[in-house]
Amino acid sequence: MNALLALPIGLRLSFALLVGGILGMAANWAVVRLAWTPRRYGVKLRQTLVVFLFALGTGWLYWWEVHCGGLLPAALPPSLMTELAVRVHVQWSCHLVLAWLMLVASLIDADEKLIPDEITVPGTIFGIVLATMYPFGLLPVVWELPDGRPFVGFLHAASPQAWPSQLDSAPQWSSLVLGWVLWWLWSLGLMDRVWRSRWGWFWALRLFFARLARSPSTLRLLAQGLIGSLAIFCVWLWGGWAWHGLLTSLIGMAAGGGLIWTVRIIGAATLRREAMGFGDVTLMAMIGSMLGWQSCLVIFFLAPVAGLFLGLLQWLLRRENEIPYGPFLCLAAMALIVGWRSVWSWLELTLGILGGLVPLFVVVCLGLMAILLTIMRIVREVFLKS
């Protein structure tokens, strides 16, 4: 790694630009391969822009994260920057993979208004595996060691507090059960299921299990759940940072997907139509597996700002009220990564003040959102009738 850092920054940036260009071409190929609606114009131009802009973005991200240490706490001594060289390169690589996955998901969502599982499911597994194998590749935060010295750690499930004993590895069985529950919630959520309770719960359950029995993906996802459960058990026995990283990623996955799933249910109930696709749920789960549940809170509040503005503009100009929400989640995630140092300074203070009231705060915000959506639906119905 010292040999790599000894290379001129210009040479390293040139390599990053080359990698970004190749990934941009791969993104165009993935969009065509997975879900692409032919257009009469603009396709070649968009593909060229994707390659060009992703190459520039890759080079800039390398310069910001690795050369400038933009994600690390401010005023680190040069000697410590050298010691963290491996870590910042792993973080940059992880964020580059996440950016590529989000780019493909955003392009497909813009074309098809859907996000395929072929992007989000492997991305989520990648995030979980990376957090397990090298948890210090997660977003950096400062820990206070027992002797009072600061240490650059990673954003774990209990940050900004210390890791609680209740989440320790073996022989703490409650943490293993939590990991299994989160993993199976995700695996079962991916299954091809349907829920229609208009004829009662009996017929709803009958249809639910009949759909699962007919779906060819059910056995594959059950096998995924069992293999994942065995892997979680092995890491739980191993313990150490690997368990902290794994459980952090699983909690982030569940929190991210759960937030958007709840918004989807609330939106459907208040607007009386599907307000958000399930692809947005799996997309946010993927983001949460790599960035943690704390980041999901910021993205959850940041993404609707741009989405609401564009939605109102589109409705005023075209009278269209459906916009793909996935790109705004991705933009918010990238904004959080780039501005992590400032974001964490604010978020650490906020989470420290709220403490155990964070779930209550989220519930209140979701309740306010339900009221706002109901008011918007009523106003829209009145406006259309007039």
C-alpha positions as a LaTeX table, in Angstrom:
\begin{tabular}{lrrr}
\hline
Residue & $x$ (\AA) & $y$ (\AA) & $z$ (\AA) \\
\hline
Met1 & 0.00 & 0.00 & 0.00 \\
Asn2 & 2.92 & 2.36 & 0.69 \\
Ala3 & 4.13 & 1.67 & $-2.85$ \\
Leu4 & 0.71 & 2.67 & $-4.16$ \\
Leu5 & 0.70 & 5.89 & $-2.17$ \\
Ala6 & 4.21 & 6.63 & $-3.44$ \\
Leu7 & 2.84 & 6.87 & $-6.97$ \\
Pro8 & 2.02 & 10.42 & $-8.16$ \\
Ile9 & $-1.56$ & 11.43 & $-7.44$ \\
Gly10 & $-2.01$ & 12.21 & $-11.12$ \\
Leu11 & $-1.21$ & 8.62 & $-12.08$ \\
Arg12 & $-3.56$ & 7.24 & $-9.45$ \\
Leu13 & $-6.32$ & 9.58 & $-10.58$ \\
Ser14 & $-5.79$ & 8.50 & $-14.19$ \\
Phe15 & $-6.26$ & 4.89 & $-13.12$ \\
Ala16 & $-9.41$ & 5.85 & $-11.19$ \\
Leu17 & $-10.76$ & 7.64 & $-14.28$ \\
Leu18 & $-10.09$ & 4.53 & $-16.37$ \\
Val19 & $-11.85$ & 2.31 & $-13.84$ \\
Gly20 & $-14.80$ & 4.73 & $-13.78$ \\
Gly21 & $-15.08$ & 4.71 & $-17.57$ \\
Ile22 & $-15.09$ & 0.91 & $-17.67$ \\
Leu23 & $-17.74$ & 0.80 & $-14.94$ \\
Gly24 & $-19.80$ & 3.38 & $-16.84$ \\
Met25 & $-19.79$ & 1.12 & $-19.91$ \\
Ala26 & $-20.69$ & $-1.83$ & $-17.68$ \\
Ala27 & $-23.60$ & 0.19 & $-16.27$ \\
Asn28 & $-24.96$ & 0.83 & $-19.77$ \\
Trp29 & $-24.64$ & $-2.89$ & $-20.55$ \\
Ala30 & $-26.43$ & $-3.82$ & $-17.32$ \\
Val31 & $-29.31$ & $-1.44$ & $-18.05$ \\
Val32 & $-29.79$ & $-2.94$ & $-21.53$ \\
Arg33 & $-29.46$ & $-6.45$ & $-20.15$ \\
Leu34 & $-31.83$ & $-6.17$ & $-17.20$ \\
Ala35 & $-34.61$ & $-3.76$ & $-18.14$ \\
Trp36 & $-34.43$ & $-1.27$ & $-20.95$ \\
Thr37 & $-37.27$ & 0.43 & $-22.82$ \\
Pro38 & $-36.22$ & 1.39 & $-26.38$ \\
Arg39 & $-36.42$ & 5.09 & $-27.05$ \\
Arg40 & $-36.71$ & 6.97 & $-30.31$ \\
Tyr41 & $-33.92$ & 9.39 & $-29.43$ \\
Gly42 & $-31.27$ & 10.19 & $-26.86$ \\
Val43 & $-30.07$ & 6.65 & $-26.09$ \\
Lys44 & $-26.51$ & 7.01 & $-27.41$ \\
Leu45 & $-26.20$ & 10.46 & $-25.88$ \\
Arg46 & $-27.27$ & 9.17 & $-22.48$ \\
Gln47 & $-24.88$ & 6.22 & $-22.65$ \\
Thr48 & $-22.01$ & 8.53 & $-23.54$ \\
Leu49 & $-22.89$ & 10.86 & $-20.67$ \\
Val50 & $-23.09$ & 7.92 & $-18.27$ \\
Val51 & $-19.56$ & 6.79 & $-19.17$ \\
Phe52 & $-18.12$ & 10.31 & $-19.08$ \\
Leu53 & $-19.78$ & 11.45 & $-15.87$ \\
Phe54 & $-19.19$ & 8.22 & $-13.97$ \\
Ala55 & $-15.51$ & 8.32 & $-14.91$ \\
Leu56 & $-15.26$ & 11.91 & $-13.63$ \\
Gly57 & $-17.20$ & 11.01 & $-10.50$ \\
Thr58 & $-14.94$ & 8.03 & $-9.80$ \\
Gly59 & $-11.82$ & 10.15 & $-10.11$ \\
Trp60 & $-13.25$ & 12.90 & $-7.95$ \\
Leu61 & $-14.39$ & 10.43 & $-5.30$ \\
Tyr62 & $-10.89$ & 8.93 & $-5.17$ \\
Trp63 & $-9.35$ & 12.38 & $-4.80$ \\
Trp64 & $-11.82$ & 13.33 & $-2.05$ \\
Glu65 & $-11.83$ & 10.11 & $-0.01$ \\
Val66 & $-8.25$ & 8.88 & $-0.45$ \\
His67 & $-6.08$ & 11.88 & $-1.26$ \\
Cys68 & $-7.92$ & 14.45 & 0.88 \\
Gly69 & $-9.25$ & 12.05 & 3.53 \\
Gly70 & $-12.62$ & 13.77 & 3.16 \\
Leu71 & $-14.54$ & 11.18 & 5.18 \\
Leu72 & $-12.09$ & 10.98 & 8.07 \\
Pro73 & $-12.26$ & 13.25 & 11.11 \\
Ala74 & $-10.62$ & 16.63 & 10.58 \\
Ala75 & $-7.04$ & 17.48 & 11.62 \\
Leu76 & $-5.57$ & 13.99 & 11.54 \\
Pro77 & $-1.74$ & 13.90 & 11.62 \\
Pro78 & $-0.02$ & 12.78 & 8.37 \\
Ser79 & 1.40 & 9.69 & 10.09 \\
Leu80 & $-2.10$ & 8.48 & 10.96 \\
Met81 & $-3.28$ & 9.17 & 7.41 \\
Thr82 & $-0.58$ & 6.77 & 6.20 \\
Glu83 & $-1.69$ & 4.11 & 8.68 \\
Leu84 & $-5.27$ & 4.46 & 7.41 \\
Ala85 & $-4.28$ & 4.06 & 3.74 \\
Val86 & $-5.71$ & 0.54 & 3.43 \\
Arg87 & $-8.92$ & 1.55 & 5.11 \\
Val88 & $-9.63$ & 4.59 & 2.94 \\
His89 & $-8.97$ & 2.56 & $-0.21$ \\
Val90 & $-11.41$ & $-0.13$ & 0.94 \\
Gln91 & $-13.99$ & 2.53 & 1.79 \\
Trp92 & $-13.55$ & 4.14 & $-1.62$ \\
Ser93 & $-13.90$ & 0.77 & $-3.35$ \\
Cys94 & $-17.05$ & $-0.03$ & $-1.37$ \\
His95 & $-18.60$ & 3.35 & $-2.15$ \\
Leu96 & $-17.66$ & 2.96 & $-5.81$ \\
Val97 & $-19.48$ & $-0.37$ & $-5.97$ \\
Leu98 & $-22.48$ & 1.15 & $-4.20$ \\
Ala99 & $-22.44$ & 4.11 & $-6.61$ \\
Trp100 & $-22.37$ & 1.75 & $-9.59$ \\
Leu101 & $-25.27$ & $-0.32$ & $-8.26$ \\
Met102 & $-27.29$ & 2.82 & $-7.52$ \\
Leu103 & $-26.53$ & 4.21 & $-11.00$ \\
Val104 & $-27.86$ & 1.08 & $-12.70$ \\
Ala105 & $-30.90$ & 1.01 & $-10.41$ \\
Ser106 & $-31.62$ & 4.71 & $-11.06$ \\
Leu107 & $-31.37$ & 4.38 & $-14.85$ \\
Ile108 & $-33.70$ & 1.38 & $-14.90$ \\
Asp109 & $-36.10$ & 3.08 & $-12.50$ \\
Ala110 & $-36.18$ & 6.18 & $-14.71$ \\
Asp111 & $-37.02$ & 4.03 & $-17.76$ \\
Glu112 & $-39.26$ & 1.36 & $-16.29$ \\
Lys113 & $-40.33$ & 2.73 & $-12.89$ \\
Leu114 & $-39.03$ & $-0.46$ & $-11.31$ \\
Ile115 & $-35.80$ & $-1.64$ & $-9.70$ \\
Pro116 & $-34.87$ & $-5.28$ & $-10.41$ \\
Asp117 & $-33.79$ & $-7.61$ & $-7.63$ \\
Glu118 & $-30.81$ & $-8.59$ & $-9.81$ \\
Ile119 & $-29.24$ & $-5.30$ & $-8.67$ \\
Thr120 & $-30.35$ & $-4.89$ & $-5.08$ \\
Val121 & $-30.11$ & $-8.49$ & $-3.81$ \\
Pro122 & $-26.45$ & $-9.09$ & $-4.83$ \\
Gly123 & $-25.68$ & $-5.55$ & $-3.63$ \\
Thr124 & $-27.13$ & $-6.28$ & $-0.20$ \\
Ile125 & $-25.21$ & $-9.53$ & 0.09 \\
Phe126 & $-22.06$ & $-7.69$ & $-0.97$ \\
Gly127 & $-22.61$ & $-5.12$ & 1.77 \\
Ile128 & $-23.15$ & $-7.79$ & 4.43 \\
Val129 & $-20.10$ & $-9.82$ & 3.37 \\
Leu130 & $-17.86$ & $-6.75$ & 3.22 \\
Ala131 & $-18.99$ & $-5.53$ & 6.64 \\
Thr132 & $-18.20$ & $-8.98$ & 8.03 \\
Met133 & $-14.81$ & $-9.44$ & 6.41 \\
Tyr134 & $-13.57$ & $-5.87$ & 6.92 \\
Pro135 & $-15.91$ & $-3.82$ & 9.15 \\
Phe136 & $-13.49$ & $-0.89$ & 9.14 \\
Gly137 & $-14.54$ & $-0.35$ & 5.53 \\
Leu138 & $-17.80$ & 1.08 & 6.90 \\
Leu139 & $-18.20$ & 4.82 & 7.41 \\
Pro140 & $-15.57$ & 6.17 & 9.82 \\
Val141 & $-16.35$ & 7.62 & 13.25 \\
Val142 & $-14.19$ & 8.44 & 16.26 \\
Trp143 & $-14.27$ & 6.07 & 19.21 \\
Glu144 & $-13.00$ & 6.83 & 22.68 \\
Leu145 & $-10.73$ & 4.09 & 23.99 \\
Pro146 & $-10.90$ & 2.99 & 27.66 \\
Asp147 & $-7.81$ & 5.10 & 28.41 \\
Gly148 & $-9.50$ & 8.18 & 26.91 \\
Arg149 & $-7.51$ & 8.27 & 23.67 \\
Pro150 & $-9.42$ & 8.84 & 20.40 \\
Phe151 & $-9.45$ & 6.06 & 17.81 \\
Val152 & $-10.83$ & 6.10 & 14.25 \\
Gly153 & $-13.36$ & 3.27 & 14.28 \\
Phe154 & $-16.40$ & 2.50 & 12.16 \\
Leu155 & $-20.09$ & 3.32 & 12.32 \\
His156 & $-21.56$ & 0.34 & 14.17 \\
Ala157 & $-25.11$ & $-0.44$ & 15.20 \\
Ala158 & $-24.83$ & 1.33 & 18.58 \\
Ser159 & $-22.97$ & 4.47 & 17.42 \\
Pro160 & $-22.51$ & 7.07 & 18.83 \\
Gln161 & $-22.70$ & 4.97 & 22.02 \\
Ala162 & $-20.35$ & 2.11 & 22.87 \\
Trp163 & $-21.18$ & $-1.40$ & 21.69 \\
Pro164 & $-23.61$ & $-2.91$ & 24.25 \\
Ser165 & $-23.06$ & $-6.30$ & 25.80 \\
Gln166 & $-26.54$ & $-7.38$ & 24.68 \\
Leu167 & $-25.27$ & $-7.40$ & 21.08 \\
Asp168 & $-22.11$ & $-9.36$ & 21.81 \\
Ser169 & $-21.29$ & $-12.64$ & 20.09 \\
Ala170 & $-21.30$ & $-16.11$ & 21.69 \\
Pro171 & $-22.52$ & $-16.97$ & 24.24 \\
Gln172 & $-25.02$ & $-14.06$ & 23.97 \\
Trp173 & $-27.93$ & $-15.91$ & 22.34 \\
Ser174 & $-30.17$ & $-12.86$ & 22.02 \\
Ser175 & $-27.84$ & $-11.26$ & 19.47 \\
Leu176 & $-27.82$ & $-14.45$ & 17.37 \\
Val177 & $-31.61$ & $-14.58$ & 17.39 \\
Leu178 & $-31.72$ & $-10.93$ & 16.33 \\
Gly179 & $-29.37$ & $-11.61$ & 13.43 \\
Trp180 & $-31.44$ & $-14.59$ & 12.30 \\
Val181 & $-34.71$ & $-12.65$ & 12.53 \\
Leu182 & $-33.36$ & $-9.78$ & 10.45 \\
Trp183 & $-31.93$ & $-12.11$ & 7.83 \\
Trp184 & $-35.15$ & $-14.10$ & 7.50 \\
Leu185 & $-37.30$ & $-10.97$ & 7.33 \\
Trp186 & $-35.27$ & $-9.88$ & 4.32 \\
Ser187 & $-35.31$ & $-13.33$ & 2.70 \\
Leu188 & $-39.06$ & $-13.77$ & 3.18 \\
Gly189 & $-39.70$ & $-10.21$ & 1.99 \\
Leu190 & $-38.10$ & $-11.08$ & $-1.35$ \\
Met191 & $-40.48$ & $-13.96$ & $-1.96$ \\
Asp192 & $-43.20$ & $-13.78$ & $-4.59$ \\
Arg193 & $-46.20$ & $-13.23$ & $-2.36$ \\
Val194 & $-49.58$ & $-11.54$ & $-2.47$ \\
Trp195 & $-51.93$ & $-10.36$ & 0.28 \\
Arg196 & $-55.61$ & $-9.65$ & $-0.46$ \\
Ser197 & $-57.83$ & $-9.50$ & 2.57 \\
Arg198 & $-61.01$ & $-8.25$ & 0.91 \\
Trp199 & $-62.57$ & $-11.75$ & 1.25 \\
Gly200 & $-61.31$ & $-12.31$ & 4.77 \\
Trp201 & $-58.18$ & $-13.58$ & 6.46 \\
Phe202 & $-58.77$ & $-17.23$ & 5.61 \\
Trp203 & $-58.76$ & $-16.66$ & 1.86 \\
Ala204 & $-55.93$ & $-14.15$ & 2.16 \\
Leu205 & $-53.70$ & $-16.73$ & 3.89 \\
Arg206 & $-54.75$ & $-19.44$ & 1.45 \\
Leu207 & $-53.86$ & $-17.26$ & $-1.52$ \\
Phe208 & $-50.64$ & $-16.16$ & 0.18 \\
Phe209 & $-49.31$ & $-19.71$ & 0.63 \\
Ala210 & $-50.63$ & $-20.89$ & $-2.74$ \\
Arg211 & $-48.68$ & $-18.12$ & $-4.44$ \\
Leu212 & $-45.52$ & $-19.08$ & $-2.55$ \\
Ala213 & $-45.97$ & $-22.75$ & $-3.45$ \\
Arg214 & $-46.30$ & $-21.96$ & $-7.16$ \\
Ser215 & $-43.40$ & $-19.51$ & $-7.34$ \\
Pro216 & $-40.11$ & $-21.00$ & $-8.61$ \\
Ser217 & $-38.15$ & $-18.52$ & $-6.48$ \\
Thr218 & $-39.47$ & $-19.83$ & $-3.14$ \\
Leu219 & $-37.08$ & $-22.78$ & $-2.87$ \\
Arg220 & $-34.13$ & $-20.62$ & $-3.88$ \\
Leu221 & $-34.91$ & $-18.01$ & $-1.24$ \\
Leu222 & $-35.49$ & $-20.67$ & 1.42 \\
Ala223 & $-32.07$ & $-22.08$ & 0.58 \\
Gln224 & $-30.65$ & $-18.57$ & 0.78 \\
Gly225 & $-32.20$ & $-18.15$ & 4.21 \\
Leu226 & $-30.77$ & $-21.43$ & 5.50 \\
Ile227 & $-27.27$ & $-20.81$ & 4.12 \\
Gly228 & $-27.28$ & $-17.28$ & 5.49 \\
Ser229 & $-28.45$ & $-18.51$ & 8.89 \\
Leu230 & $-25.56$ & $-20.98$ & 9.03 \\
Ala231 & $-23.09$ & $-18.25$ & 8.05 \\
Ile232 & $-24.50$ & $-15.93$ & 10.72 \\
Phe233 & $-24.11$ & $-18.68$ & 13.32 \\
Cys234 & $-20.46$ & $-19.24$ & 12.33 \\
Val235 & $-19.64$ & $-15.53$ & 12.56 \\
Trp236 & $-21.46$ & $-15.36$ & 15.91 \\
Leu237 & $-19.20$ & $-18.13$ & 17.20 \\
Trp238 & $-16.13$ & $-16.39$ & 15.77 \\
Gly239 & $-17.06$ & $-13.05$ & 17.38 \\
Gly240 & $-14.84$ & $-9.98$ & 17.37 \\
Trp241 & $-15.09$ & $-7.15$ & 14.85 \\
Ala242 & $-16.53$ & $-9.55$ & 12.27 \\
Trp243 & $-19.67$ & $-10.03$ & 14.38 \\
His244 & $-19.97$ & $-6.31$ & 15.04 \\
Gly245 & $-19.76$ & $-5.59$ & 11.33 \\
Leu246 & $-22.20$ & $-8.34$ & 10.37 \\
Leu247 & $-24.86$ & $-7.34$ & 12.89 \\
Thr248 & $-24.39$ & $-3.67$ & 11.99 \\
Ser249 & $-25.00$ & $-4.46$ & 8.34 \\
Leu250 & $-28.05$ & $-6.61$ & 9.08 \\
Ile251 & $-29.58$ & $-3.90$ & 11.27 \\
Gly252 & $-28.87$ & $-1.28$ & 8.62 \\
Met253 & $-30.47$ & $-3.49$ & 5.98 \\
Ala254 & $-33.60$ & $-4.03$ & 8.07 \\
Ala255 & $-33.87$ & $-0.37$ & 9.09 \\
Gly256 & $-33.46$ & 0.94 & 5.55 \\
Gly257 & $-35.88$ & $-1.52$ & 3.99 \\
Gly258 & $-38.30$ & $-1.27$ & 6.90 \\
Leu259 & $-38.50$ & 2.52 & 6.69 \\
Ile260 & $-39.40$ & 2.53 & 3.00 \\
Trp261 & $-41.73$ & $-0.44$ & 3.41 \\
Thr262 & $-43.59$ & 1.46 & 6.12 \\
Val263 & $-43.78$ & 4.54 & 3.89 \\
Arg264 & $-45.11$ & 2.31 & 1.10 \\
Ile265 & $-47.89$ & 0.98 & 3.36 \\
Ile266 & $-48.77$ & 4.44 & 4.69 \\
Gly267 & $-48.77$ & 5.90 & 1.18 \\
Ala268 & $-51.06$ & 3.18 & $-0.15$ \\
Ala269 & $-53.47$ & 3.62 & 2.77 \\
Thr270 & $-53.64$ & 7.41 & 2.64 \\
Leu271 & $-53.45$ & 7.99 & $-1.13$ \\
Arg272 & $-55.60$ & 4.92 & $-1.88$ \\
Arg273 & $-53.18$ & 3.70 & $-4.52$ \\
Glu274 & $-49.68$ & 2.26 & $-4.67$ \\
Ala275 & $-47.40$ & 5.12 & $-3.73$ \\
Met276 & $-44.02$ & 3.36 & $-3.95$ \\
Gly277 & $-42.73$ & 0.19 & $-5.58$ \\
Phe278 & $-41.15$ & $-2.68$ & $-3.66$ \\
Gly279 & $-37.94$ & $-2.06$ & $-5.59$ \\
Asp280 & $-37.45$ & 1.07 & $-3.50$ \\
Val281 & $-37.65$ & $-1.12$ & $-0.39$ \\
Thr282 & $-34.92$ & $-3.48$ & $-1.57$ \\
Leu283 & $-32.83$ & $-0.52$ & $-2.80$ \\
Met284 & $-32.90$ & 1.11 & 0.63 \\
Ala285 & $-32.11$ & $-2.22$ & 2.26 \\
Met286 & $-29.00$ & $-2.44$ & 0.07 \\
Ile287 & $-27.98$ & 1.10 & 1.00 \\
Gly288 & $-28.56$ & 0.39 & 4.69 \\
Ser289 & $-26.40$ & $-2.74$ & 4.59 \\
Met290 & $-23.43$ & $-0.62$ & 3.49 \\
Leu291 & $-24.05$ & 2.68 & 5.28 \\
Gly292 & $-25.81$ & 1.71 & 8.52 \\
Trp293 & $-29.19$ & 2.54 & 10.04 \\
Gln294 & $-28.07$ & 5.98 & 11.18 \\
Ser295 & $-27.38$ & 6.97 & 7.58 \\
Cys296 & $-30.80$ & 5.64 & 6.55 \\
Leu297 & $-32.45$ & 8.20 & 8.82 \\
Val298 & $-30.65$ & 11.04 & 7.04 \\
Ile299 & $-31.43$ & 9.62 & 3.58 \\
Phe300 & $-35.05$ & 9.09 & 4.60 \\
Phe301 & $-35.47$ & 12.80 & 5.35 \\
Leu302 & $-33.19$ & 14.11 & 2.61 \\
Ala303 & $-34.52$ & 12.24 & $-0.42$ \\
Pro304 & $-38.12$ & 13.59 & $-0.34$ \\
Val305 & $-36.88$ & 17.20 & $-0.62$ \\
Ala306 & $-35.73$ & 16.83 & $-4.22$ \\
Gly307 & $-38.45$ & 14.30 & $-4.97$ \\
Leu308 & $-41.22$ & 16.59 & $-3.80$ \\
Phe309 & $-39.86$ & 19.51 & $-5.81$ \\
Leu310 & $-39.59$ & 17.49 & $-9.02$ \\
Gly311 & $-42.97$ & 15.86 & $-8.42$ \\
Leu312 & $-44.73$ & 19.20 & $-8.05$ \\
Leu313 & $-42.95$ & 20.56 & $-11.13$ \\
Gln314 & $-43.87$ & 17.52 & $-13.19$ \\
Trp315 & $-47.49$ & 17.67 & $-12.06$ \\
Leu316 & $-47.76$ & 21.37 & $-12.91$ \\
Leu317 & $-46.19$ & 20.96 & $-16.36$ \\
Arg318 & $-47.49$ & 17.57 & $-17.46$ \\
Arg319 & $-50.20$ & 16.68 & $-14.94$ \\
Glu320 & $-48.21$ & 13.51 & $-14.16$ \\
Asn321 & $-48.06$ & 12.48 & $-10.52$ \\
Glu322 & $-45.81$ & 9.42 & $-10.78$ \\
Ile323 & $-42.05$ & 9.83 & $-10.50$ \\
Pro324 & $-39.35$ & 7.22 & $-9.88$ \\
Tyr325 & $-38.25$ & 7.61 & $-6.27$ \\
Gly326 & $-35.19$ & 5.38 & $-6.45$ \\
Pro327 & $-32.90$ & 8.01 & $-8.03$ \\
Phe328 & $-33.61$ & 10.43 & $-5.18$ \\
Leu329 & $-32.72$ & 7.80 & $-2.57$ \\
Cys330 & $-29.47$ & 7.22 & $-4.47$ \\
Leu331 & $-28.67$ & 10.94 & $-4.73$ \\
Ala332 & $-29.30$ & 11.36 & $-1.01$ \\
Ala333 & $-27.03$ & 8.39 & $-0.26$ \\
Met334 & $-24.18$ & 9.82 & $-2.34$ \\
Ala335 & $-24.64$ & 13.26 & $-0.78$ \\
Leu336 & $-24.38$ & 11.65 & 2.66 \\
Ile337 & $-21.18$ & 9.82 & 1.72 \\
Val338 & $-19.50$ & 12.91 & 0.29 \\
Gly339 & $-20.52$ & 15.10 & 3.23 \\
Trp340 & $-20.10$ & 12.41 & 5.88 \\
Arg341 & $-17.75$ & 14.42 & 8.08 \\
Ser342 & $-20.27$ & 17.26 & 8.47 \\
Val343 & $-23.28$ & 14.95 & 8.53 \\
Trp344 & $-21.87$ & 12.85 & 11.35 \\
Ser345 & $-20.99$ & 15.92 & 13.42 \\
Trp346 & $-24.66$ & 16.87 & 13.36 \\
Leu347 & $-26.04$ & 13.34 & 13.53 \\
Glu348 & $-23.83$ & 12.34 & 16.46 \\
Leu349 & $-25.13$ & 15.28 & 18.47 \\
Thr350 & $-28.75$ & 14.61 & 17.50 \\
Leu351 & $-28.63$ & 10.90 & 18.30 \\
Gly352 & $-26.88$ & 11.65 & 21.57 \\
Ile353 & $-29.71$ & 13.99 & 22.59 \\
Leu354 & $-32.53$ & 11.66 & 21.48 \\
Gly355 & $-30.93$ & 8.50 & 22.86 \\
Gly356 & $-33.53$ & 5.77 & 23.19 \\
Leu357 & $-36.23$ & 8.09 & 21.85 \\
Val358 & $-35.05$ & 7.65 & 18.24 \\
Pro359 & $-37.73$ & 5.00 & 17.41 \\
Leu360 & $-40.44$ & 7.24 & 18.91 \\
Phe361 & $-39.15$ & 10.17 & 16.87 \\
Val362 & $-39.36$ & 8.10 & 13.67 \\
Val363 & $-42.90$ & 6.96 & 14.51 \\
Val364 & $-44.01$ & 10.56 & 15.09 \\
Cys365 & $-42.49$ & 11.62 & 11.76 \\
Leu366 & $-44.26$ & 8.76 & 9.97 \\
Gly367 & $-47.53$ & 9.78 & 11.61 \\
Leu368 & $-47.08$ & 13.37 & 10.48 \\
Met369 & $-46.32$ & 12.11 & 6.99 \\
Ala370 & $-49.58$ & 10.14 & 6.97 \\
Ile371 & $-51.51$ & 13.27 & 7.94 \\
Leu372 & $-49.76$ & 15.32 & 5.25 \\
Leu373 & $-50.44$ & 12.73 & 2.54 \\
Thr374 & $-54.10$ & 12.57 & 3.54 \\
Ile375 & $-54.39$ & 16.35 & 3.28 \\
Met376 & $-52.66$ & 16.29 & $-0.12$ \\
Arg377 & $-55.07$ & 13.63 & $-1.39$ \\
Ile378 & $-58.11$ & 15.60 & $-0.23$ \\
Val379 & $-56.82$ & 18.82 & $-1.77$ \\
Arg380 & $-56.06$ & 17.05 & $-5.03$ \\
Glu381 & $-59.52$ & 15.47 & $-5.18$ \\
Val382 & $-61.17$ & 18.84 & $-4.52$ \\
Phe383 & $-58.99$ & 20.53 & $-7.14$ \\
Leu384 & $-59.76$ & 17.91 & $-9.79$ \\
Lys385 & $-63.49$ & 18.08 & $-9.10$ \\
Ser386 & $-63.49$ & 21.84 & $-9.46$ \\
\hline
\end{tabular}
